[in-house]
mmCIF file of C-alpha atoms in Angstrom:
data_model
loop_
_atom_site.group_PDB
_atom_site.id
_atom_site.type_symbol
_atom_site.label_atom_id
_atom_site.label_comp_id
_atom_site.label_asym_id
_atom_site.label_seq_id
_atom_site.Cartn_x
_atom_site.Cartn_y
_atom_site.Cartn_z
ATOM 1 C CA UNK V 1 0.653 -136.174 140.667
ATOM 2 C CA UNK V 2 3.891 -137.068 142.327
ATOM 3 C CA UNK V 3 2.362 -140.077 143.908
ATOM 4 C CA UNK V 4 0.996 -141.075 140.339
ATOM 5 C CA UNK V 5 4.414 -140.771 138.885
ATOM 6 C CA UNK V 6 6.022 -142.682 141.710
ATOM 7 C CA UNK V 7 3.483 -145.460 141.509
ATOM 8 C CA UNK V 8 4.042 -145.622 137.626
ATOM 9 C CA UNK V 9 7.768 -145.632 138.091
ATOM 10 C CA UNK V 10 7.502 -148.653 140.665
ATOM 11 C CA UNK V 11 5.201 -150.514 138.357
ATOM 12 C CA UNK V 12 7.119 -150.133 135.043
ATOM 13 C CA UNK V 13 10.435 -151.643 136.507
ATOM 14 C CA UNK V 14 8.977 -155.103 136.787
ATOM 15 C CA UNK V 15 7.905 -155.057 133.170
ATOM 16 C CA UNK V 16 11.224 -153.787 131.996
ATOM 17 C CA UNK V 17 12.908 -156.472 133.942
ATOM 18 C CA UNK V 18 10.545 -159.040 132.660
ATOM 19 C CA UNK V 19 11.311 -157.934 128.940
ATOM 20 C CA UNK V 20 15.110 -157.991 129.431
ATOM 21 C CA UNK V 21 14.790 -161.527 131.002
ATOM 22 C CA UNK V 22 12.625 -162.739 128.018
ATOM 23 C CA UNK V 23 15.141 -161.290 125.576
ATOM 24 C CA UNK V 24 17.948 -163.068 127.202
ATOM 25 C CA UNK V 25 15.999 -166.350 127.749
ATOM 26 C CA UNK V 26 14.929 -166.523 124.006
ATOM 27 C CA UNK V 27 18.468 -165.757 122.992
ATOM 28 C CA UNK V 28 19.775 -168.531 125.168
ATOM 29 C CA UNK V 29 17.384 -171.131 123.898
ATOM 30 C CA UNK V 30 18.192 -170.206 120.227
ATOM 31 C CA UNK V 31 21.750 -170.722 120.979
ATOM 32 C CA UNK V 32 21.183 -174.017 122.469
ATOM 33 C CA UNK V 33 19.096 -175.218 119.447
ATOM 34 C CA UNK V 34 21.766 -174.226 117.095
ATOM 35 C CA UNK V 35 24.504 -175.777 119.254
ATOM 36 C CA UNK V 36 22.418 -179.128 119.077
ATOM 37 C CA UNK V 37 21.953 -178.968 115.563
ATOM 38 C CA UNK V 38 25.761 -178.374 114.871
ATOM 39 C CA UNK V 39 26.464 -180.974 117.474
ATOM 40 C CA UNK V 40 28.645 -178.819 119.470
ATOM 41 C CA UNK V 41 28.948 -177.721 123.006
ATOM 42 C CA UNK V 42 27.146 -174.441 124.147
ATOM 43 C CA UNK V 43 30.104 -173.116 126.040
#
C-alpha cells in the first residue's frame, strides 16, 4: 500500500506542474493579445 501511495504521489506532481504551467501560459498569451489589440507594450 505504501508503494502505491508513493508511486501515485510521484506521478501526480508532473500533472500538477503541467496544469500550473498551462494556466500561466494561457494567461500570458491572453495578455499579449490584449496588449497588441490596444497597441501598448506588454511590460
